[in-house]
Amino acid sequence: MFLINCPYCGERDQQEFKAGGEAHIERPKQPTELSDDEWAEYLFMRKNIKGVQFERWNHTHGCRKWFNMVRDTSNDEIKAIYKMGEKPPSQ
Amino acid sequence: MRNKYSVFSLIKNALSYHENWQRAWKDPAPKKEYDAVIVGGGGHGLATAYYLAKKHNMNNIAVVEKGWIGGGNTGRNTTIIRSNYLWDASAGLYDHALKIWEGLSQELNYNVMFSQRGVMNLAHNLQDVRDLKRRTHANRLNGIDAVYLSTEEVKNFCPIINTSPDIRYPVLGGTLQRRAGTARHDAVAWGYARGADAMGVDIIQNCEVKGIKRNGDSVEGIETTKGFIKTRKVGVVAAGHSSVIANMAGLRLPLESKPLQALVSEPVKPIIDTVVMSNAVHAYVSQSDKGELVIGAGTDDYVSYTQKGSHQIVEGTLNAILELYPIFSRMRMLRQWGGIVDICPDASPILSKTSIKGLYFNCGWGTGGFKATPGSGDLFAHTIANDEPHKLNAAFNLNRFVSGDLVDEHGAAAVAH
């Protein structure tokens, strides 16, 4: 349980938010060209990092906007928050 | 030679004030090379080592554990054992485990306190009723005992449940698997460790894996905090940390690791003599032999390795518990904890070879791995020894995420994941 600084609403309790999983997984540009292996990679395979991870969150009980977060999954410390479409901060 | 536990050994050791009991397992330093190494000394890993030694005559093997054995999810679950899964593949897998549970204490000469007190799953809406009836029929076709209960029968089986029609999620019925129940989770780890050790398996604690050495597409050994161990077969049974190990080998797995919480109350006199689970309101409860209520909550929706979890998850579970069991309203909770569960997209496990020769994964058990411990160990040992899956775990391969042949137990498994 932690506080999240929503880029639109400010600091709110984590229970107002919904985690959306790993960030920056790009939808295939040519879906019809994809092999089964590439589909599996896109749909199911995850980095699931213990450490600093880039992920998406949604402020479901607030502004309902999506944004990105850099969080250390080994201690839940939030390193950075940035809006959709912005470049991720370099680590 | 391992001394047998019996009433005579109890008397004999009582005479020496219980100061001369033989160690249940040794504390060896790792050898330079093994025929196989199991990464992870929880119930599943120790069971794998036990069956590798017992059924496949692989005695030159080791289990490496970064902490102490049974200190991870084996000691953190809510000890529920059942096999009432919907799909044929899951029914085969979990009932294989349940059949081993039924003779496990005798086989291990170690009391795992397996108690077939029944597991009841509640229905709270019409869709639940349809789903549970369908699952009951599916179970019976697979030879798994299951009955559907009306609201009155639920009340008769567990009188403290509030079956009044005016509660927010009224009880409309339920299913009962009488062969299901609970076991003492620590004893399972200790019993398998003692059994494996007696057959020559090295159980190496405080030994964390730091890397997996490959030669092309084959495994050559593992780097650990206690040095390099040469081996051509590595079975990874690391639960929430499976992806961490996979990343060392350059593999990706379809897993997300999330905190799952449980809690126990202060001990009270016997009040609930079965296990009751509710999918819709996500609450399940049983009572330990010490008298504590053992309560399972849900998972958080974000990836975390912190073994904590969010307060509102526990609060939601306790709200549901209180509505179903008003008698517990003044109970105090003693302890709460979290474990990190590795969840697959289809909520079914992976017991599989990988693209790297000699590297095997047993993971993805998510929120419900404890019940499968003996079967998982048996089938994973078979997979490692023969380099081929057993027919009961063939469906649980990694390739199913490529072929699309998923074993979708989300919700169908009688409890939400």
XYZ file of C-alpha atoms in Angstrom:
508
model
C 0.000 0.000 0.000
C 1.427 3.327 -0.999
C 0.624 6.846 -2.183
C 0.625 7.631 -5.892
C 1.179 11.099 -7.278
C -1.303 11.180 -10.171
C 0.046 13.600 -12.815
C -3.464 15.073 -13.145
C -4.901 14.958 -9.587
C -1.896 14.960 -7.257
C -1.104 12.552 -4.440
C -3.799 9.982 -3.732
C -4.129 6.648 -1.947
C -3.114 3.636 -4.036
C -6.542 2.042 -3.664
C -7.970 4.677 -6.027
C -5.780 3.247 -8.793
C -5.689 0.123 -10.907
C -2.435 -1.376 -12.115
C -2.314 -1.974 -15.862
C 0.784 -4.129 -16.122
C 4.053 -3.708 -17.983
C 4.389 -0.471 -19.987
C 5.776 0.151 -23.468
C 4.573 -3.109 -24.996
C 3.897 -1.926 -28.500
C 0.968 -3.342 -30.427
C 2.336 -5.103 -33.541
C 2.261 -2.820 -36.555
C 1.509 -5.688 -38.956
C -0.674 -8.130 -36.959
C -1.386 -10.290 -40.002
C 2.347 -10.874 -40.529
C 2.976 -12.176 -36.996
C 4.018 -15.763 -36.297
C 2.496 -17.711 -33.378
C 5.738 -17.225 -31.433
C 5.580 -13.468 -31.906
C 1.924 -13.396 -30.838
C 2.780 -15.362 -27.685
C 5.586 -12.911 -26.949
C 3.267 -9.908 -27.401
C 0.231 -11.312 -25.570
C 1.632 -13.374 -22.726
C 5.363 -13.058 -22.055
C 6.280 -10.508 -19.395
C 9.544 -9.266 -17.893
C 8.060 -9.459 -14.371
C 11.156 -7.744 -13.019
C 12.251 -7.816 -9.390
C 13.634 -4.310 -9.258
C 12.933 -1.223 -11.336
C 9.999 -1.821 -13.662
C 8.107 0.416 -16.100
C 4.355 0.009 -15.818
C 0.986 1.558 -16.614
C -1.544 2.680 -14.032
C -5.077 4.059 -14.283
C -6.660 6.468 -11.800
C -9.957 4.525 -11.864
C -11.550 6.312 -8.900
C -10.318 9.761 -9.890
C -9.645 11.310 -13.275
C -9.753 7.872 -14.974
C -6.661 8.766 -16.997
C -3.823 6.381 -17.777
C -0.217 7.241 -16.980
C 3.167 5.529 -16.637
C 5.135 4.771 -13.525
C 8.675 3.631 -12.763
C 8.546 1.543 -9.602
C 10.934 -0.718 -7.734
C 8.948 -3.921 -7.282
C 11.310 -5.173 -4.576
C 10.242 -2.420 -2.148
C 7.312 -0.659 -3.889
C 9.251 2.621 -4.064
C 7.988 4.868 -6.882
C 10.902 6.349 -8.833
C 9.085 8.443 -11.426
C 5.679 9.128 -12.916
C 5.155 10.417 -16.438
C 2.257 10.905 -18.804
C 1.283 8.638 -21.666
C 3.227 9.510 -24.787
C 6.130 11.057 -22.855
C 9.564 9.493 -23.116
C 10.432 7.248 -20.180
C 13.125 8.698 -17.890
C 16.484 7.044 -18.386
C 17.555 4.749 -15.574
C 20.403 -44.764 8.363
C 17.261 -42.875 9.143
C 15.484 -43.805 12.387
C 11.770 -44.440 12.004
C 9.292 -42.339 13.949
C 6.986 -44.569 16.000
C 5.459 -44.835 19.441
C 8.566 -46.797 20.499
C 10.969 -44.091 19.320
C 8.814 -41.570 21.206
C 9.094 -43.562 24.416
C 12.818 -44.190 23.931
C 13.516 -40.492 23.388
C 11.278 -39.487 26.267
C 13.626 -41.442 28.546
C 16.509 -39.215 27.446
C 14.444 -36.022 27.794
C 14.072 -35.690 24.005
C 17.668 -34.533 23.744
C 18.899 -37.241 21.390
C 16.517 -37.120 18.420
C 18.315 -37.686 15.162
C 18.541 -34.665 12.853
C 15.707 -34.774 10.324
C 18.068 -33.697 7.541
C 21.760 -32.854 7.244
C 23.252 -29.467 6.478
C 25.814 -30.304 3.769
C 28.097 -28.014 1.778
C 27.450 -28.275 -1.960
C 29.448 -30.819 -3.944
C 31.161 -29.724 -7.173
C 28.769 -31.632 -9.392
C 25.307 -33.213 -9.277
C 23.193 -35.187 -11.744
C 20.399 -32.668 -11.163
C 19.822 -29.578 -9.049
C 16.418 -28.368 -7.906
C 16.249 -24.602 -7.373
C 13.829 -23.819 -4.566
C 13.355 -25.683 -1.282
C 9.629 -25.268 -0.840
C 7.143 -28.115 -0.798
C 7.110 -28.582 -4.578
C 10.920 -28.523 -4.890
C 11.494 -30.929 -2.008
C 8.770 -33.253 -3.315
C 10.450 -33.171 -6.740
C 13.780 -34.186 -5.186
C 12.071 -36.880 -3.107
C 10.421 -38.518 -6.128
C 13.552 -38.145 -8.284
C 15.419 -40.187 -5.678
C 12.621 -42.597 -4.882
C 11.095 -43.387 -8.274
C 13.889 -42.531 -10.697
C 16.952 -43.603 -8.680
C 18.602 -40.202 -9.009
C 20.379 -39.907 -5.678
C 23.237 -37.612 -6.619
C 21.030 -34.537 -6.605
C 20.668 -31.350 -4.567
C 18.014 -28.850 -3.596
C 19.319 -25.284 -3.275
C 17.261 -22.816 -1.275
C 18.060 -19.116 -0.833
C 16.454 -18.965 2.613
C 15.371 -21.857 4.777
C 13.245 -24.753 3.576
C 9.531 -24.145 3.664
C 10.072 -20.462 4.500
C 8.432 -19.124 1.360
C 4.936 -19.820 0.102
C 4.955 -23.306 1.648
C 4.730 -21.657 5.054
C 2.427 -18.844 3.912
C -0.557 -20.545 2.291
C -3.927 -21.384 3.832
C -3.316 -25.170 3.576
C -6.412 -26.019 1.526
C -6.389 -29.226 -0.518
C -9.050 -30.049 -3.134
C -9.284 -31.309 -6.690
C -12.672 -30.034 -7.892
C -11.343 -28.311 -11.018
C -13.438 -27.908 -14.152
C -11.238 -28.998 -17.052
C -10.115 -32.585 -17.651
C -6.409 -31.684 -17.630
C -6.688 -29.870 -14.284
C -8.872 -32.578 -12.766
C -6.248 -35.173 -13.700
C -3.424 -33.092 -12.252
C -5.034 -32.095 -8.960
C -6.713 -35.436 -8.274
C -3.390 -37.199 -8.844
C -2.077 -35.019 -6.002
C -5.104 -35.678 -3.792
C -4.642 -39.444 -4.166
C -1.006 -39.121 -3.010
C -2.084 -36.912 -0.082
C -4.326 -39.744 1.144
C -1.326 -41.970 1.894
C 1.385 -39.360 2.368
C 1.844 -39.466 6.156
C 2.386 -43.250 6.014
C 4.668 -43.018 2.993
C 6.868 -40.330 4.541
C 6.640 -41.720 8.093
C 5.867 -38.124 8.983
C 2.489 -36.833 10.149
C 1.432 -34.154 7.673
C -1.896 -33.884 9.521
C -3.921 -34.422 6.360
C -7.531 -33.899 7.346
C -10.323 -34.700 4.879
C -12.799 -32.320 6.440
C -14.395 -31.359 3.130
C -14.285 -28.159 1.125
C -17.511 -26.311 0.427
C -17.768 -23.661 -2.311
C -20.661 -21.207 -2.080
C -22.870 -19.774 -4.828
C -24.198 -16.239 -4.355
C -25.944 -15.502 -7.636
C -27.607 -17.379 -10.489
C -24.452 -17.492 -12.578
C -22.573 -19.001 -9.626
C -25.316 -21.636 -9.322
C -25.009 -22.556 -13.006
C -21.201 -22.592 -12.874
C -21.034 -24.714 -9.733
C -23.603 -27.216 -11.065
C -21.665 -27.495 -14.308
C -18.444 -28.032 -12.374
C -20.090 -30.666 -10.169
C -21.117 -32.638 -13.270
C -17.676 -32.210 -14.839
C -16.013 -33.427 -11.625
C -18.203 -36.525 -11.440
C -17.488 -37.402 -15.059
C -13.790 -37.268 -14.126
C -14.310 -39.546 -11.130
C -13.900 -36.750 -8.587
C -16.362 -36.741 -5.711
C -18.637 -33.714 -5.789
C -22.162 -32.937 -4.698
C -24.329 -29.876 -5.195
C -25.982 -28.553 -2.029
C -29.132 -26.480 -1.612
C -29.137 -23.518 0.765
C -30.632 -25.728 3.511
C -27.969 -28.377 2.968
C -25.252 -25.706 3.172
C -26.751 -24.556 6.480
C -26.894 -28.129 7.791
C -23.296 -28.837 6.822
C -21.951 -25.613 8.320
C -24.528 -24.136 10.734
C -22.675 -20.886 11.470
C -23.124 -19.587 7.906
C -25.682 -16.811 7.587
C -28.085 -18.134 4.932
C -30.653 -15.401 5.443
C -32.001 -14.163 2.068
C -31.623 -10.491 3.004
C -27.822 -10.306 3.105
C -26.039 -8.529 0.297
C -24.767 -11.745 -1.318
C -27.230 -14.430 -0.175
C -26.155 -18.085 -0.207
C -28.088 -19.754 -3.043
C -26.343 -23.111 -2.791
C -22.903 -24.651 -2.880
C -20.768 -27.622 -3.767
C -19.029 -30.034 -1.465
C -15.976 -32.203 -2.050
C -15.766 -34.488 0.978
C -12.315 -35.905 0.133
C -10.888 -32.383 0.185
C -9.530 -30.743 3.323
C -6.336 -29.363 4.819
C -2.835 -30.444 5.871
C -0.101 -28.982 8.024
C 1.965 -27.029 5.481
C 5.288 -26.960 7.389
C 5.106 -30.707 8.017
C 4.828 -31.300 4.271
C 8.136 -29.501 3.652
C 9.820 -31.143 6.635
C 8.510 -34.608 5.774
C 9.693 -34.416 2.166
C 13.044 -32.929 3.252
C 13.596 -35.755 5.722
C 12.570 -38.365 3.161
C 14.756 -36.915 0.416
C 17.729 -36.512 2.753
C 17.440 -40.160 3.822
C 17.884 -41.183 0.178
C 21.034 -39.077 -0.203
C 19.664 -35.790 -1.524
C 21.703 -32.760 -0.422
C 19.467 -30.000 0.927
C 21.505 -26.798 0.817
C 19.942 -23.829 2.583
C 21.036 -20.179 2.494
C 22.277 -20.761 -1.042
C 20.898 -18.316 -3.583
C 21.174 -18.894 -7.310
C 22.926 -15.964 -9.024
C 23.222 -17.219 -12.558
C 22.629 -20.102 -14.922
C 25.584 -21.139 -17.026
C 24.782 -22.263 -20.528
C 26.823 -23.843 -23.242
C 24.907 -22.969 -26.354
C 21.447 -24.415 -25.826
C 22.356 -26.680 -22.905
C 22.660 -26.055 -19.191
C 26.145 -26.480 -17.694
C 25.574 -25.457 -14.123
C 24.465 -22.761 -11.722
C 26.292 -19.921 -10.027
C 25.282 -19.647 -6.388
C 26.285 -17.695 -3.290
C 28.105 -20.892 -2.258
C 30.022 -21.176 -5.523
C 29.559 -22.814 -8.913
C 27.706 -26.126 -9.062
C 28.116 -28.194 -12.192
C 25.012 -30.010 -13.402
C 23.289 -30.836 -16.668
C 19.759 -30.752 -15.310
C 18.243 -27.818 -13.442
C 14.637 -27.919 -12.245
C 13.412 -24.493 -11.201
C 10.643 -24.507 -8.601
C 10.916 -20.911 -7.428
C 7.249 -19.785 -7.282
C 7.096 -15.967 -7.213
C 10.758 -15.708 -8.216
C 10.497 -17.950 -11.295
C 10.786 -14.999 -13.682
C 13.947 -13.835 -11.875
C 15.603 -17.210 -12.517
C 14.231 -17.348 -16.077
C 15.754 -13.942 -16.813
C 19.164 -15.319 -15.734
C 18.835 -17.972 -18.429
C 17.628 -15.475 -21.019
C 14.086 -16.861 -21.027
C 10.805 -15.043 -20.663
C 7.820 -16.579 -18.907
C 4.134 -15.621 -19.098
C 4.049 -14.818 -15.383
C 3.255 -11.889 -13.138
C 4.279 -12.021 -9.477
C 1.810 -10.482 -7.075
C 1.263 -10.348 -3.316
C -1.399 -12.652 -1.899
C -2.403 -12.173 1.706
C -3.674 -14.392 4.480
C -4.398 -13.859 8.132
C -5.219 -15.805 11.281
C -7.355 -14.929 14.283
C -6.799 -15.535 17.953
C -7.375 -19.215 18.804
C -10.884 -20.232 19.863
C -12.706 -23.496 20.575
C -13.764 -25.616 17.554
C -16.405 -23.694 15.625
C -15.950 -24.584 11.956
C -15.113 -28.205 11.078
C -14.757 -27.780 7.317
C -13.313 -25.362 4.756
C -15.705 -22.831 3.233
C -14.747 -20.864 0.144
C -16.652 -18.161 -1.640
C -15.596 -17.043 -5.070
C -18.005 -14.131 -5.490
C -17.155 -12.289 -2.283
C -13.612 -13.675 -2.158
C -13.461 -15.047 1.337
C -12.407 -18.426 2.538
C -12.007 -19.723 6.030
C -11.073 -22.839 7.961
C -9.892 -23.497 11.498
C -6.450 -24.784 12.399
C -5.872 -27.451 15.029
C -4.616 -24.694 17.316
C -8.044 -23.051 17.016
C -7.110 -20.074 14.878
C -9.378 -19.116 12.007
C -7.268 -19.268 8.854
C -8.508 -16.710 6.352
C -7.371 -16.201 2.785
C -7.673 -12.853 1.020
C -7.156 -11.926 -2.616
C -4.191 -10.790 -4.681
C -3.181 -7.218 -5.328
C -3.289 -6.249 -8.996
C 0.259 -4.889 -9.271
C 3.556 -6.728 -9.598
C 5.443 -6.731 -6.317
C 7.997 -8.896 -4.527
C 7.468 -7.268 -1.112
C 5.457 -10.034 0.639
C 3.150 -7.333 2.042
C 0.020 -6.469 0.085
C -2.581 -3.742 0.500
C -4.767 -3.113 3.504
C -7.996 -2.701 1.536
C -7.705 -6.270 0.214
C -7.795 -7.632 3.756
C -10.595 -5.236 4.667
C -12.736 -6.450 1.748
C -12.217 -10.076 2.722
C -13.091 -9.415 6.351
C -16.261 -7.550 5.307
C -17.347 -10.646 3.392
C -16.398 -12.980 6.253
C -18.432 -10.922 8.712
C -21.513 -10.923 6.526
C -21.330 -14.691 6.052
C -20.407 -15.412 9.684
C -21.863 -12.767 12.024
C -20.653 -14.946 14.939
C -17.053 -13.843 14.163
C -17.815 -10.137 14.611
C -15.759 -9.758 17.787
C -12.872 -12.011 16.815
C -9.459 -10.364 16.840
C -6.912 -11.027 14.140
C -3.470 -12.032 15.372
C -1.260 -12.116 12.307
C -1.354 -11.065 8.664
C 1.225 -11.801 5.991
C 1.773 -11.913 2.262
C 3.358 -14.341 -0.151
C 4.404 -13.701 -3.730
C 2.414 -15.795 -6.178
C 3.338 -16.328 -9.829
C 0.176 -16.040 -11.885
C -0.223 -17.430 -15.405
C -2.609 -15.793 -17.888
C -4.806 -18.929 -17.823
C -4.446 -19.486 -14.042
C -2.969 -22.946 -14.645
C 0.561 -24.043 -13.787
C 3.558 -24.715 -16.020
C 5.424 -28.023 -15.553
C 7.547 -28.042 -18.603
C 10.751 -28.423 -20.534
C 12.092 -25.222 -22.049
C 13.938 -24.263 -25.205
C 17.175 -24.759 -23.229
C 18.187 -28.413 -22.876
C 18.321 -29.515 -19.256
C 16.362 -26.539 -17.930
C 12.902 -27.291 -16.570
C 10.321 -25.027 -14.966
C 7.631 -25.842 -12.441
C 5.828 -22.549 -11.850
C 2.673 -20.538 -12.421
C 0.745 -22.191 -9.591
C -0.523 -18.750 -8.682
C -2.826 -18.685 -5.692
C -3.380 -22.425 -5.388
C -0.198 -24.474 -5.461
C -0.151 -26.024 -2.000
C -2.860 -28.596 -2.759
C -0.830 -29.931 -5.674
C 2.481 -30.356 -3.800
C 2.822 -34.183 -3.946
C 1.456 -34.529 -7.483
C 3.523 -31.615 -8.736
C 6.699 -33.143 -7.293
C 5.901 -36.573 -8.718
C 5.134 -35.313 -12.236
C 7.994 -32.804 -12.326
C 10.429 -35.531 -11.230
C 9.125 -37.679 -14.086
C 9.597 -34.785 -16.526
C 13.190 -34.149 -15.388
C 14.239 -37.819 -15.222
C 12.812 -38.773 -18.636
C 13.217 -35.396 -20.344
C 9.564 -35.882 -21.311
C 6.382 -34.865 -19.510
C 4.108 -37.446 -17.901
C 0.712 -37.678 -19.604
C -0.871 -35.899 -16.608
C 1.275 -32.780 -17.027
C 1.637 -32.824 -20.820
C -1.080 -30.165 -21.170
C 0.786 -27.868 -18.784
C 3.676 -27.111 -21.115
C 5.125 -23.699 -21.927
C 4.239 -24.105 -25.587
C 0.526 -23.745 -24.854
C 0.959 -19.969 -24.901
C 2.146 -20.268 -28.489
C -0.330 -22.903 -29.681
C -3.259 -21.271 -27.871
C -4.193 -24.557 -26.184
C -4.712 -22.887 -22.780
C -6.153 -24.581 -19.694
C -8.395 -21.715 -18.705
C -9.228 -22.183 -15.052
C -9.953 -18.515 -14.317
C -13.060 -18.527 -12.192
C -13.871 -22.041 -13.338
C -11.659 -23.433 -10.605
C -14.176 -22.542 -7.908
C -12.182 -19.625 -6.585
C -11.193 -16.307 -8.034
C -7.548 -15.794 -8.908
